[in-house]
Structures are given as structure tokens and as C-alpha cells.
């Protein structure tokens, strides 16, 4: 296994991209390296280690229920809930992420909803099925809930 | 050496017997022709067809990348297109066309009647033409390979590439490799065994030397990839895990097998082109090549060193520091013999009086492009730089500068230079200059910006890119340049279609060249096999005034059979 050591000489956001052809969506395999001063990094690390907060808002509550009912937990983990899937990315703090789908989309409620509903059209061949079981308010609720996971 | 004309009498019926034995089959029987002239020309024509097909794929890619977030081609289609572009250009154009030129030119240069095994070259040609066309057609059935032209597992193994595309690649390339080895045996035996009497190795034309070295390289270089394709096919078909790390295999093994072939292949493509340049420059400068022995040494040196460089394709894979240092040093060292050739060409041009005709323009385009490609090659040989530029558009720029610069420009120079040996009219000087200008400008507009997009972080093999990364304008420029380059190539093809006809009987030496392929030739090659006493037989032979007299030469020879100090070979 190869390791890549990056040395940031100043704080900032650095874009990276997959360099070795890796399959159908090689073009959309980007990432961001965020370099922060040590205290800020430690705060971020501590925040990442906490579980997701139980949503108080009924609309977000509905989103979490739909998420669990829709079977998302089979692949995804949200620490602090029943979702403990090992296959997909951990979504415990997905709302604080900078981008979705390996740098393909900015991260906000609209792109979250779009990705959930039709991930196969945005990035054909990726491992997440298009979850078009969610429609209308239910889709908005799931997306809003995920966005709230800061 | 006897005085001229040679007083020896000719055997009775000599000419009639030659003509009967070497008669070309008529009508459909023409497909059964095995004469090197015909097989060579079919072979070159088929390779040009694949240049056009591979080029069309390149234009599709450039159209897709012209603007960010373009949706002209889907990801799956684009991945097939770039894989086929690389595979077609390397395996179905570049290697076949240099072998084809060898099949066509070598017997003329060494004054053999044909290559030693004409049916073997016919076999090599037909295996290549039929195999190649079937392979190309997979693109229309959505069954083309999509793992990149070097087909790295694990991506190309059964788990991640379950469709039949990779199998087509492995089978198709396997057959094409066998065809290439058949052709190479022909070239090696041909140069070693069927030279004119008196043509010792130190009098052999440089091109024949280049083809001898290349033939040996193919014989040693291609078996590793045949082995690799066998192993990968066994893995795909029967799940024998040669390359799967979790089951005890090693994906890096594939990379070694592939590049142990793949790097010599680059020189298998370049050395014949260098050989052609070493033939064309002395003629157009009117003086013998400066440093013949140095150039021969350089050809052999490049051939040997090229087997010690393959790991420079793998610097980013996690290779130990000792190997990296060794292969980095070897990669830089190969610039030395390549440089020897370049300086020999410059010296020859300097010493002579250069005729700036179409082939010479193509050679100047070759100089400018190839030297730049060579310099970026030395940059990439530096390991830390390679880590930064690995698999970026910088590498795409580099490899096109060495391949188009180092091989396509000399090849087109060769078309303009040797067209009179085919028959019909010579190619048009005017069209040739236009084509060269368009190709050179288009080539640089297309590929120079890729150095910069690469350094700005654009990876190769991406079907699209987001806007705002600073890649947009340069990609648009590259697309424009690609179409200009294509226009130049189309002009050459039109020129060939308009002017070249296979005549079977040729008697012109318009460039006043010094080597034997410019003797008046018929299907049976030159009527008498000349005895060679120097490296420039048509210049140094007492009859050189005759040989330089271009169009009337053949009549002269036919009327006066006792030219020079001919020896007549007993016909088999």
C-alpha cells in the first residue's frame, strides 16, 4: 500500500485528484486537503469524534426516520443512530463536509437531495443506487437531516 | 573492379525468365501476392487506415474535452475511446507501420530480390489486418476494452471488468504481437542473410542497421507482454490469481511484464524513424552521413539500453530506492546515444548543401518536436519530478512529442521521399509543404498546452473536468490544434490518393540518392544484383552518373545490360 505525505506550509484548502486511472468515474475522483493551525485541527478532531445529535425538529426527525426506513443504514453509518452499515461513507458529520461524491458536487441540501434521488445519473457506475424511493417532502426531509449533521 | 561497361554476357532468356517468375498475380489472385513490394504497400496502407481510425477517436476525445463539463460522450464511451485510441495507435499503427516500411524498403536497399520468407511477411500482414479490424469493430458493439492501453489489473481483472472488452484486448493484442514477431524474424534474417554481395555490415545502409536492431528488440521485447496477456486471460477466464494481491498475486507483476515490453516498444517505433532520417538527410544534403559508425553504435546502444528503462513508468507505484536510482540514471543515459544521432544529422546538414523540399520540412518538424519530447523525457526521468507529473497531461504531452514528433514526422518525410519508388507520380511538393506546416502548427497548438495543463494538475484519462481550475482555455486550444493537425494529415492522404499508383516498374531517382533502392526496379527487383563496394554505391560507383540521371535510367539499363560490375545471381 502506498502512503502519500503532504506537507502544507500554510493553512488553506488544496484540491487533489486521482492520478491513476481507476475505472468509469476516474474523472470525478477529487478530494480537498484542508490544512489548519493545530488548535483548530484539534477542535475539528474532537468534533468529528462526537456522535450525531438526536434531531429535535420534527421535519429533521422525519428525515432520520425515512433514512432508516429506506434502508440507507445497510451501507452507511451515522454514529448515535441504528444506522451501522460498513460499506458506504460514514455520514455522522456529513453536513460539515466540503463536497459530495469525491469532489463532484458542492455540499448543501439541494445537492444532497439530487445525489440521493439520482446518484447514478450524476456519476454512472458508482456504488450507490439511485434512491428514488424518496419523493417530495420525504426526500427534502432526508436531505435536510443530512445537512444538519454538522 | 572492372572497367565499364562490364563485358560479361547475359544468360539466354534471362529477362523473360525473371519476368515470368516474378509475375504479379492478376485479378482476385492479386490478394495472393507475396512479393515484398505488394505486401509492404498493403501493410503500409492498412497501417494508415488505423492511423485515420485512431485519429478519429482522438478528435472525438478532443471534442469532448473542448469545454468543461461537456456531455458529448458518456464516461463509459469515453473510456472505451481513449483505450482504443492508445491501443490502435501503438499496436495497430505505430509498430505495424515501421515493420511495413521495413518490408517494403529493405530488399531494395540491400538489393535482395525479396525478403527471405515472403509468405511469412504475407502471413504477418494478413494476421494483423484481419485481427486488427475485428478488434476495432468491438467499438461499434459497445464491447471495446476500457481499461487503458496498458490494462493495469486489478481494474482489468474479472472483478472490476466483467464485460468481454478486456478479453478482446488480450486476444487481439496477442495475435498482433505474434504477427509483429513474425515480421521481426523476417527483418533480422533479411538484413543478415540477403544483402548484395560486397555489402558487408559496415557498408549496410543505416536504415537496414536500424531495422536489424529493431527486429532483435521485437524478438526479445514482445514475449513478456505475450506472457502477460496469457496470465491475465487465465486470471480472467479461470480465476487463477496471478495479479490479485488478496489471493497472493501481485498487480505490480503485470506492470513489469507490460513495461518490459512497453518501453522497448517506444524505441522499436523510434529507431526505424531515426533510420529513415539517417537515409533522407544525406541525400538531401548531398553528402554521406557524418559519423556512420557513431550512428550505428548509437542505434545498438539505444536498443540495448531501452531494455533497462521500463521501471521509469512505475516510479509512482512504490518501487525501492535502489531500483529507482538505477532506472532513473538509465533513463537519462539513453539521451546520450539519441543525442549522438541528432548531432550526426546536424553535422551532415551543416556539411552539405540542403535542399529544402517537402521531406526536409518534415524532418525539420521532427527535429523541433522530438528534441522537446526528449527534454521532457529527461525531466520525467528525475524521480521527484515524475511523482509530481505522473499520469498527468504533462506525460500526455511528452509521449505525443516523442511519438508524433519522433515517428510520425519522419514517417511522413519518408512518404514524400520514397513515394517515387512506388510508381505513379511523386507526391506534390506544394501539398507536402502545406501538410507539413499544418501538421507542425496543429501539433504544437494541440500538445504544447498539455504540458501546462498537466503541471496545473489535470490528470490524463478523464472524460470531463469542472470549470474554474484554469484548464479551460488551454483545453480549447488543444482541441483546435488537434483538428488542424488532422487537416494536415488529410492533405497527405489526399496527396497519396491523387498521385501514388503501384506501377510494378519504377525508374526514377529524383533526389539523386546514393542507395540501391533507387536502382531501376521491376517486380523482380533490380535486374542484376549489383556488387557493392562502398556505403554510397550510386554515388561512388563509376556508373554513378548513370544512376543519377533519374528518369532515363531504366532505358539505359535495359539497353545496356553490362552496366557497372554486375554479378548475375543464379535464379532459384
XYZ file of C-alpha atoms in Angstrom:
722
model
C 0.000 0.000 0.000
C 1.299 3.430 -0.868
C 1.237 6.333 1.551
C 1.292 9.933 0.495
C 2.690 12.516 2.887
C 1.630 16.078 2.177
C 3.330 18.968 3.870
C 1.309 22.180 3.945
C 3.467 25.229 4.592
C 0.444 27.419 5.242
C -3.201 26.879 6.188
C -5.567 26.559 3.262
C -7.602 24.269 1.073
C -5.772 22.191 -1.520
C -7.505 20.261 -4.266
C -6.241 16.828 -5.231
C -7.372 14.344 -7.819
C -6.928 10.644 -8.532
C -3.845 10.215 -10.689
C -4.033 6.548 -11.690
C -6.877 5.530 -13.974
C -9.318 3.756 -11.685
C -12.419 2.992 -13.733
C -15.543 4.559 -15.175
C -15.605 7.653 -12.972
C -11.874 8.344 -12.794
C -12.564 11.909 -13.954
C -14.694 12.646 -10.888
C -12.382 11.430 -8.141
C -11.204 14.586 -6.473
C -10.633 15.495 -2.846
C -9.760 18.510 -0.753
C -6.958 18.632 1.767
C -7.751 21.226 4.419
C -4.723 22.395 6.365
C -5.469 24.201 9.625
C -3.385 25.543 12.503
C -3.035 22.938 15.215
C -5.646 24.291 17.705
C -8.316 24.476 15.020
C -7.387 20.986 13.838
C -7.719 19.625 17.368
C -11.141 21.211 17.735
C -12.187 19.652 14.428
C -10.868 16.262 15.503
C -12.794 16.437 18.787
C -15.963 17.463 16.960
C -15.585 14.593 14.469
C -15.307 12.121 17.341
C -18.729 13.034 18.768
C -21.829 11.089 17.709
C -24.646 12.703 15.747
C -27.102 14.777 17.754
C -30.673 13.474 18.065
C -32.766 15.859 15.910
C -35.322 17.896 17.866
C -37.029 19.496 14.860
C -39.935 17.287 13.660
C -39.018 17.745 9.988
C -35.436 16.567 10.627
C -36.849 13.762 12.772
C -38.928 12.698 9.769
C -35.762 12.765 7.688
C -33.958 10.424 10.079
C -36.942 8.053 10.133
C -37.099 7.990 6.351
C -33.335 7.415 6.215
C -33.621 4.370 8.463
C -36.803 3.060 6.860
C -35.372 3.454 3.353
C -32.549 1.060 4.173
C -29.735 3.598 3.981
C -28.280 2.133 7.155
C -27.437 -1.064 5.310
C -24.445 0.734 3.816
C -23.989 3.915 5.833
C -23.156 4.567 9.461
C -24.463 7.509 11.449
C -22.996 7.152 14.913
C -25.673 7.635 17.583
C -28.405 6.029 15.438
C -29.268 2.494 14.335
C -27.512 3.028 11.001
C -24.329 0.985 11.193
C -23.632 -0.067 7.593
C -19.940 -0.673 6.871
C -19.887 -0.224 3.060
C -20.522 3.416 2.263
C -19.033 6.579 3.743
C -19.726 7.388 7.409
C -22.340 10.143 7.408
C -22.112 11.137 11.105
C -20.898 14.642 10.202
C -21.717 14.701 6.513
C -23.172 18.205 6.781
C -19.765 19.621 7.641
C -18.120 18.141 4.572
C -16.923 20.391 1.830
C -18.066 18.307 -1.108
C -20.035 15.224 -2.064
C -19.265 12.216 -4.249
C -15.463 12.667 -4.268
C -15.353 16.348 -5.073
C -18.092 16.131 -7.699
C -20.713 18.332 -6.013
C -20.703 21.173 -3.511
C -22.368 20.152 -0.288
C -25.785 21.650 0.539
C -29.361 20.477 0.835
C -30.009 20.745 -2.905
C -27.029 18.678 -3.988
C -27.676 16.182 -1.198
C -31.245 15.673 -2.400
C -30.125 15.447 -6.020
C -27.444 12.893 -5.197
C -29.802 10.730 -3.110
C -32.501 10.730 -5.776
C -30.318 10.135 -8.815
C -26.720 9.321 -7.936
C -26.455 7.008 -10.945
C -27.166 9.797 -13.375
C -24.700 12.189 -11.764
C -21.935 9.611 -11.602
C -22.875 6.482 -13.549
C -21.337 3.292 -12.228
C -20.759 4.471 -8.655
C -21.672 2.041 -5.886
C -24.668 3.946 -4.528
C -28.030 3.107 -6.129
C -30.322 5.999 -7.046
C -32.703 6.128 -4.053
C -35.782 7.205 -5.978
C -37.990 5.610 -3.286
C -37.878 9.033 -1.640
C -40.084 11.628 -3.262
C -41.263 15.132 -2.499
C -41.246 16.178 1.148
C -39.688 12.909 2.265
C -36.633 13.480 0.030
C -36.363 17.049 1.289
C -36.566 15.796 4.863
C -33.770 13.263 4.385
C -31.579 15.863 2.692
C -32.312 18.421 5.401
C -31.487 15.904 8.099
C -28.163 15.015 6.478
C -27.329 18.669 6.005
C -27.957 19.237 9.717
C -25.279 16.675 10.651
C -22.514 19.210 11.132
C 36.836 -3.558 -60.178
C 36.268 -3.987 -63.870
C 36.061 -1.121 -66.242
C 32.660 -0.149 -67.575
C 30.737 -1.419 -69.319
C 31.072 -4.890 -67.925
C 31.807 -7.175 -70.834
C 30.242 -10.270 -69.286
C 27.450 -11.711 -71.422
C 23.957 -12.314 -70.019
C 22.397 -15.795 -69.935
C 19.912 -16.678 -72.645
C 16.274 -15.769 -71.799
C 17.442 -14.081 -68.621
C 14.933 -11.240 -68.735
C 11.980 -13.412 -69.804
C 12.645 -15.876 -67.034
C 12.883 -13.088 -64.456
C 9.613 -11.626 -65.616
C 7.825 -14.969 -65.614
C 8.999 -15.967 -62.151
C 8.193 -12.624 -60.569
C 4.937 -12.005 -62.400
C 2.264 -10.433 -60.174
C -0.999 -12.393 -59.862
C -3.881 -10.734 -61.719
C -7.469 -10.005 -60.601
C -8.584 -11.587 -57.342
C -5.404 -13.601 -57.361
C -3.747 -10.290 -56.528
C -4.669 -10.958 -52.892
C -2.294 -13.905 -53.045
C 0.665 -11.686 -53.855
C 3.596 -12.275 -51.521
C 6.169 -10.031 -53.167
C 7.567 -7.641 -50.577
C 6.652 -4.624 -52.698
C 2.967 -5.514 -52.673
C 2.783 -6.865 -49.136
C 4.760 -3.839 -47.963
C 2.344 -1.441 -49.623
C -0.784 -3.291 -48.393
C 0.790 -3.253 -44.959
C 1.531 0.486 -45.064
C -1.950 1.204 -46.418
C -3.615 -0.779 -43.635
C -1.487 0.949 -41.015
C -2.567 4.300 -42.455
C -6.190 3.176 -42.200
C -5.613 2.568 -38.499
C -3.918 5.965 -38.189
C -7.115 7.508 -39.544
C -9.334 5.411 -37.254
C -7.185 6.113 -34.186
C -7.042 9.768 -35.180
C -10.823 9.943 -35.441
C -11.014 8.626 -31.876
C -8.543 11.314 -30.814
C -10.743 14.007 -32.369
C -13.753 12.608 -30.507
C -11.810 12.896 -27.259
C -10.670 16.419 -28.043
C -14.252 17.400 -28.904
C -15.392 16.048 -25.547
C -12.643 17.918 -23.662
C -13.036 21.197 -25.558
C -15.172 22.684 -22.798
C -15.587 21.785 -19.125
C -18.497 19.581 -18.027
C -19.182 18.552 -21.612
C -21.641 15.721 -22.180
C -20.882 14.802 -25.800
C -19.532 11.410 -24.745
C -20.617 9.452 -21.692
C -17.979 8.298 -19.257
C -18.262 4.679 -20.369
C -17.930 5.603 -24.045
C -15.033 7.973 -23.461
C -13.147 5.318 -21.531
C -13.516 2.902 -24.444
C -12.498 5.609 -26.882
C -9.282 6.575 -25.107
C -8.361 2.944 -24.518
C -8.891 2.155 -28.185
C -7.048 5.301 -29.280
C -3.925 4.294 -27.364
C -4.168 0.644 -28.327
C -4.837 1.335 -32.009
C -2.085 3.916 -32.316
C 0.548 1.819 -30.551
C -0.314 -1.710 -31.679
C -2.178 -1.219 -34.943
C -0.455 1.833 -36.362
C 2.986 2.589 -34.973
C 4.583 -0.856 -34.720
C 2.965 -2.249 -37.891
C 3.825 0.796 -39.975
C 7.520 0.672 -39.103
C 7.604 -3.051 -39.881
C 5.660 -2.383 -43.071
C 8.165 0.229 -44.198
C 10.900 -2.308 -43.489
C 9.161 -4.996 -45.545
C 8.765 -2.512 -48.364
C 12.178 -0.832 -48.302
C 14.723 -3.338 -47.046
C 15.092 -5.662 -50.046
C 15.582 -2.623 -52.268
C 18.274 -1.190 -50.041
C 20.166 -4.419 -49.677
C 19.486 -5.374 -53.311
C 17.712 -8.586 -52.407
C 15.015 -9.825 -54.785
C 12.625 -10.125 -51.861
C 12.690 -10.810 -48.149
C 13.873 -14.310 -47.246
C 10.413 -15.625 -46.266
C 7.825 -13.806 -48.390
C 4.963 -15.990 -47.181
C 5.857 -15.192 -43.584
C 5.524 -11.477 -44.255
C 2.242 -12.124 -46.054
C 1.114 -14.096 -43.003
C 2.193 -11.284 -40.680
C 0.270 -8.793 -42.775
C -2.975 -10.753 -43.035
C -2.940 -11.746 -39.351
C -2.534 -8.088 -38.498
C -5.086 -6.696 -40.947
C -7.875 -9.147 -40.114
C -7.135 -9.281 -36.374
C -6.860 -5.518 -36.173
C -10.115 -4.832 -37.985
C -12.063 -7.324 -35.881
C -10.556 -5.785 -32.761
C -11.505 -2.291 -33.876
C -15.099 -3.324 -34.591
C -15.665 -4.134 -30.898
C -16.043 -0.374 -30.513
C -19.268 -0.464 -32.537
C -20.657 -3.304 -30.430
C -20.027 -1.484 -27.150
C -17.641 -4.328 -26.314
C -14.388 -2.419 -26.575
C -11.873 -2.594 -23.725
C -11.937 0.345 -21.325
C -9.002 -0.287 -19.007
C -6.476 1.999 -20.684
C -3.903 0.855 -23.234
C -1.667 -0.619 -20.540
C -4.543 -2.511 -18.962
C -3.426 -2.463 -15.348
C -5.018 -5.078 -13.116
C -6.799 -5.206 -10.717
C -9.036 -2.824 -12.710
C -8.873 -5.078 -15.782
C -9.353 -8.364 -13.968
C -12.635 -10.252 -13.703
C -13.871 -8.465 -10.607
C -13.808 -4.886 -11.894
C -14.046 -5.512 -15.660
C -16.556 -8.331 -16.001
C -17.511 -7.464 -19.609
C -15.758 -9.021 -22.594
C -13.853 -5.851 -23.576
C -10.672 -6.808 -21.759
C -10.772 -10.299 -23.326
C -10.919 -8.746 -26.790
C -7.899 -6.669 -25.898
C -5.940 -9.651 -24.590
C -6.783 -11.892 -27.546
C -6.462 -9.167 -30.177
C -3.149 -7.915 -28.892
C -1.866 -11.462 -28.512
C -2.407 -12.104 -32.227
C -0.963 -8.775 -33.236
C 2.161 -9.467 -31.173
C 2.617 -12.804 -32.907
C 2.308 -11.022 -36.233
C 4.911 -8.488 -35.107
C 7.345 -11.247 -34.109
C 6.837 -12.943 -37.492
C 7.655 -9.648 -39.179
C 10.690 -9.126 -36.967
C 12.170 -12.528 -37.818
C 11.822 -11.554 -41.445
C 13.640 -8.274 -40.862
C 16.503 -9.843 -38.909
C 17.082 -12.686 -41.352
C 16.616 -10.322 -44.277
C 19.273 -7.876 -43.140
C 21.677 -10.594 -42.062
C 21.264 -13.038 -44.962
C 20.044 -11.335 -48.121
C 22.389 -8.447 -48.688
C 24.015 -7.794 -52.027
C 27.478 -9.294 -52.495
C 30.097 -6.977 -51.112
C 27.663 -5.245 -48.742
C 29.426 -6.094 -45.506
C 27.750 -4.938 -42.291
C 29.875 -1.804 -42.266
C 28.537 -0.873 -45.709
C 24.917 -1.612 -44.896
C 22.610 1.426 -45.120
C 21.814 2.915 -41.714
C 18.143 2.145 -42.166
C 18.957 -1.557 -42.506
C 21.012 -1.308 -39.324
C 18.070 0.321 -37.552
C 15.726 -2.424 -38.721
C 18.180 -5.120 -37.664
C 18.347 -3.638 -34.168
C 14.558 -3.226 -34.093
C 13.989 -6.791 -35.260
C 16.148 -8.137 -32.444
C 14.363 -5.828 -29.989
C 10.946 -7.110 -31.077
C 12.064 -10.717 -30.726
C 13.176 -10.057 -27.140
C 10.688 -7.355 -26.189
C 7.358 -8.796 -27.262
C 7.386 -12.172 -25.461
C 6.972 -10.559 -21.995
C 3.692 -8.949 -22.997
C 2.504 -12.149 -24.671
C 3.215 -13.890 -21.375
C 1.404 -11.097 -19.535
C -1.675 -11.335 -21.740
C -1.748 -15.124 -21.272
C -1.564 -14.797 -17.483
C -4.209 -12.088 -17.337
C -6.530 -14.069 -19.598
C -6.034 -17.132 -17.374
C -6.883 -14.957 -14.401
C -9.994 -13.581 -16.090
C -11.227 -16.863 -17.527
C -10.310 -19.320 -14.764
C -9.738 -17.007 -11.786
C -6.094 -18.010 -11.350
C -4.939 -15.099 -9.212
C -1.666 -14.009 -10.816
C -2.283 -10.334 -10.175
C -4.719 -10.274 -7.218
C -2.883 -9.220 -4.075
C -5.501 -10.616 -1.647
C -5.019 -14.089 -3.119
C -1.237 -13.971 -3.186
C -0.793 -12.493 -6.653
C 0.880 -9.200 -7.412
C -0.543 -6.463 -9.626
C 2.958 -5.000 -9.995
C 3.978 -8.173 -11.863
C 1.704 -7.091 -14.716
C 3.306 -3.670 -14.758
C 6.761 -5.228 -15.021
C 5.722 -7.583 -17.814
C 3.906 -4.853 -19.675
C 6.615 -2.210 -19.475
C 9.445 -4.656 -20.058
C 7.789 -4.810 -23.448
C 6.316 -1.303 -23.430
C 9.460 0.684 -23.068
C 11.500 -1.086 -25.722
C 8.404 -0.632 -27.869
C 8.857 3.121 -27.785
C 12.299 2.650 -29.307
C 11.009 -0.040 -31.652
C 8.863 2.757 -33.015
C 11.521 5.457 -32.900
C 14.628 3.676 -34.236
C 13.192 2.889 -37.686
C 12.172 6.534 -37.941
C 15.690 7.567 -36.940
C 16.992 5.171 -39.578
C 14.827 6.818 -42.220
C 16.061 10.243 -41.165
C 19.642 8.985 -41.485
C 18.854 7.979 -45.066
C 16.969 11.085 -46.143
C 19.299 13.713 -44.702
C 22.476 12.615 -46.559
C 20.569 12.550 -49.847
C 19.013 15.953 -49.413
C 22.272 17.411 -48.110
C 24.235 15.712 -50.880
C 26.933 14.332 -48.565
C 27.406 11.000 -46.791
C 26.122 10.730 -43.219
C 28.698 12.136 -40.840
C 29.737 9.606 -38.208
C 28.269 6.423 -39.721
C 29.998 4.238 -37.145
C 28.872 6.505 -34.308
C 25.298 6.309 -35.504
C 25.422 2.515 -35.764
C 26.877 2.371 -32.252
C 24.145 4.716 -31.078
C 21.421 2.531 -32.630
C 22.789 -0.573 -30.943
C 23.273 1.395 -27.710
C 19.684 2.665 -27.700
C 18.451 -0.833 -28.460
C 20.376 -2.314 -25.532
C 19.686 0.500 -23.052
C 15.982 0.555 -23.876
C 15.634 -2.768 -22.078
C 16.877 -1.141 -18.877
C 14.382 1.677 -18.529
C 10.989 0.143 -18.078
C 10.661 0.899 -14.375
C 10.552 4.635 -15.085
C 6.901 4.073 -15.978
C 6.403 2.788 -12.444
C 8.193 5.310 -10.232
C 4.913 6.248 -8.565
C 3.937 2.658 -7.772
C 6.186 2.210 -4.755
C 9.496 0.816 -6.014
C 12.600 0.585 -3.816
C 15.079 3.484 -3.879
C 17.899 1.437 -5.431
C 15.793 0.434 -8.444
C 14.526 3.944 -8.804
C 18.054 5.367 -8.823
C 19.205 2.775 -11.354
C 16.309 3.243 -13.741
C 16.394 6.999 -13.375
C 20.079 7.032 -14.344
C 19.477 4.698 -17.288
C 16.587 6.864 -18.466
C 18.857 9.873 -18.543
C 21.696 7.902 -20.122
C 19.615 6.980 -23.147
C 19.585 10.646 -24.092
C 23.287 10.234 -24.949
C 23.021 7.805 -27.890
C 19.877 9.611 -29.031
C 21.852 12.845 -28.885
C 24.697 11.283 -30.897
C 22.267 10.689 -33.738
C 20.858 14.197 -33.553
C 24.349 15.687 -33.699
C 25.255 13.438 -36.609
C 22.215 14.735 -38.502
C 23.030 18.341 -37.674
C 26.640 17.834 -38.787
C 25.508 16.249 -42.037
C 23.156 19.122 -42.750
C 25.932 21.545 -41.875
C 28.484 19.941 -44.161
C 26.114 19.552 -47.097
C 24.047 21.824 -49.260
C 20.497 21.276 -48.089
C 17.554 21.090 -50.472
C 14.529 22.390 -48.565
C 11.977 20.113 -50.186
C 8.905 18.586 -48.534
C 10.725 15.662 -46.881
C 13.253 18.077 -45.419
C 10.486 20.238 -43.952
C 9.043 17.177 -42.262
C 12.492 16.386 -40.906
C 12.868 19.890 -39.508
C 9.453 19.478 -37.848
C 10.751 16.210 -36.443
C 13.864 17.900 -35.016
C 11.951 20.606 -33.199
C 9.316 18.280 -31.788
C 11.490 15.314 -30.963
C 14.157 17.318 -29.159
C 11.490 18.916 -26.987
C 9.975 15.499 -26.303
C 13.421 14.200 -25.424
C 13.982 17.035 -22.970
C 10.685 16.453 -21.175
C 11.720 12.800 -21.138
C 14.846 13.672 -19.196
C 12.681 15.747 -16.829
C 10.404 12.758 -16.253
C 13.427 10.557 -15.596
C 14.020 12.609 -12.440
C 12.086 10.652 -9.823
C 10.710 13.518 -7.678
C 9.556 15.361 -10.781
C 7.954 12.181 -12.085
C 5.993 11.820 -8.847
C 4.505 15.235 -9.456
C 3.797 14.768 -13.149
C 2.885 11.069 -13.141
C -0.253 10.319 -15.153
C -0.914 13.994 -15.718
C -1.340 15.748 -19.054
C 2.367 16.571 -18.876
C 3.004 12.914 -19.643
C 0.410 13.016 -22.420
C 2.290 15.964 -23.933
C 5.653 14.227 -23.545
C 4.592 10.973 -25.141
C 2.948 12.691 -28.097
C 6.031 14.836 -28.645
C 8.232 11.751 -28.819
C 5.787 9.629 -30.803
C 4.316 12.139 -33.258
C 7.492 14.205 -33.233
C 9.841 11.243 -33.272
C 7.955 8.903 -35.564
C 5.043 10.460 -37.482
C 7.018 13.403 -38.882
C 9.896 11.167 -40.083
C 7.358 8.680 -41.462
C 5.692 11.407 -43.496
C 9.108 12.643 -44.615
C 9.692 9.062 -45.744
C 6.400 9.004 -47.676
C 7.425 12.132 -49.576
C 10.950 10.863 -50.045
C 10.277 7.277 -51.132
C 6.979 7.802 -53.000
C 8.826 7.793 -56.360
C 9.885 4.189 -55.714
C 6.231 3.102 -55.681
C 5.332 4.408 -59.102
C 2.809 6.860 -60.358
C 3.815 10.454 -59.865
C 5.897 11.727 -56.981
C 3.889 13.345 -54.209
C 3.108 17.013 -54.637
C 5.755 19.329 -53.277
C 3.168 22.049 -52.686
C 0.671 19.824 -50.861
C 3.554 18.369 -48.867
C 4.657 21.751 -47.598
C 1.090 22.753 -46.721
C 0.571 19.468 -44.929
C 3.820 19.798 -43.022
C 3.015 23.368 -41.973
C -0.494 22.491 -40.817
C 0.683 19.392 -39.019
C 3.505 21.199 -37.246
C 1.357 24.129 -36.164
C -1.606 21.924 -35.257
C 0.616 19.523 -33.371
C 2.183 22.249 -31.247
C -1.100 24.061 -30.628
C -2.636 20.753 -29.569
C 0.108 19.353 -27.413
C 2.207 22.207 -26.082
C -0.570 23.488 -23.774
C -0.859 19.984 -22.324
C 2.489 20.455 -20.604
C 0.920 23.343 -18.719
C -2.483 21.769 -18.017
C -0.536 18.785 -16.718
C 1.558 20.888 -14.385
C -1.664 22.596 -13.265
C -2.847 19.168 -12.146
C -5.028 17.853 -14.973
C -4.813 14.042 -14.854
C -4.842 12.007 -18.048
C -7.771 9.739 -18.953
C -10.505 11.961 -17.561
C -13.688 12.247 -19.592
C -14.518 15.664 -18.229
C -13.317 18.318 -15.833
C -15.021 21.043 -13.795
C -14.603 24.640 -14.852
C -12.602 27.119 -12.860
C -9.416 25.075 -12.441
C -7.517 27.116 -15.033
C -7.646 24.299 -17.604
C -10.448 25.620 -19.814
C -8.698 27.868 -22.344
C -5.777 25.518 -22.875
C -8.049 22.563 -23.467
C -9.970 24.540 -26.058
C -6.661 25.409 -27.737
C -5.645 21.737 -27.709
C -8.899 20.825 -29.419
C -8.343 23.437 -32.145
C -4.801 22.233 -32.636
C -5.912 18.606 -32.930
C -8.250 19.487 -35.782
C -5.524 21.474 -37.574
C -3.160 18.507 -37.188
C -5.867 16.241 -38.612
C -6.324 18.589 -41.574
C -2.597 18.301 -42.348
C -2.771 14.507 -42.247
C -5.834 14.540 -44.521
C -3.867 16.587 -47.078
C -1.125 13.943 -47.111
C -3.706 11.203 -47.635
C -5.290 13.163 -50.481
C -1.860 13.668 -51.991
C -1.179 9.934 -51.810
C -4.578 9.136 -53.334
C -4.021 11.608 -56.161
C -0.504 10.686 -57.120
C 0.683 7.292 -55.996
C -0.071 4.304 -58.211
C 1.503 0.894 -57.807
C 3.410 0.600 -61.047
C 5.490 -2.517 -60.556
C 8.188 -0.955 -62.700
C 9.978 2.084 -61.409
C 12.912 4.001 -62.728
C 13.401 7.298 -61.026
C 15.987 8.689 -58.685
C 14.719 12.236 -58.382
C 16.599 13.006 -55.184
C 19.895 11.687 -56.607
C 20.102 9.313 -53.662
C 23.061 7.049 -53.036
C 21.489 3.753 -52.065
C 20.346 0.749 -54.034
C 16.562 1.075 -53.622
C 16.872 3.842 -56.237
C 18.145 1.489 -58.911
C 15.652 0.886 -61.693
C 13.424 -1.794 -60.206
C 10.842 -4.189 -61.531
C 8.851 -6.855 -59.707
C 11.980 -8.944 -59.734
C 13.840 -6.018 -58.091
C 16.957 -4.858 -59.915
C 17.659 -6.974 -62.976
C 21.180 -7.812 -61.945
C 22.250 -7.927 -58.355
C 24.975 -5.313 -58.019
C 28.251 -5.902 -56.247
C 28.628 -3.279 -53.554
C 31.972 -1.719 -52.759
C 31.013 1.277 -50.644
C 28.317 2.777 -48.441
C 27.103 5.059 -51.216
C 27.049 2.713 -54.192
C 25.161 5.016 -56.540
C 27.491 7.898 -55.748
C 30.770 6.046 -55.652
C 30.217 3.550 -58.411
C 31.848 4.507 -61.690
C 28.397 4.445 -63.222
C 27.036 6.954 -60.791
C 26.358 9.495 -63.490
C 24.000 6.968 -64.971
C 22.323 6.269 -61.675
C 21.834 9.951 -61.014
C 20.231 10.565 -64.363
C 16.744 9.979 -62.929
C 14.030 9.133 -65.416
C 16.014 7.763 -68.299
C 17.982 5.396 -66.165
C 15.840 2.353 -66.773
C 16.010 2.620 -70.520
C 19.672 2.960 -70.254
C 19.959 -0.165 -68.178
C 17.684 -2.174 -70.402
C 19.600 -1.232 -73.486
C 22.956 -1.671 -71.937
C 22.899 -4.775 -69.801
C 26.548 -4.562 -68.933
C 26.279 -1.692 -66.510
C 28.776 -1.471 -63.707
C 30.288 -4.637 -62.426
C 27.178 -6.677 -62.158
C 27.061 -10.199 -60.982
C 24.170 -12.291 -62.083
C 22.667 -14.495 -59.463
C 21.506 -17.893 -60.492
C 17.766 -17.962 -60.285
C 16.249 -20.499 -57.989
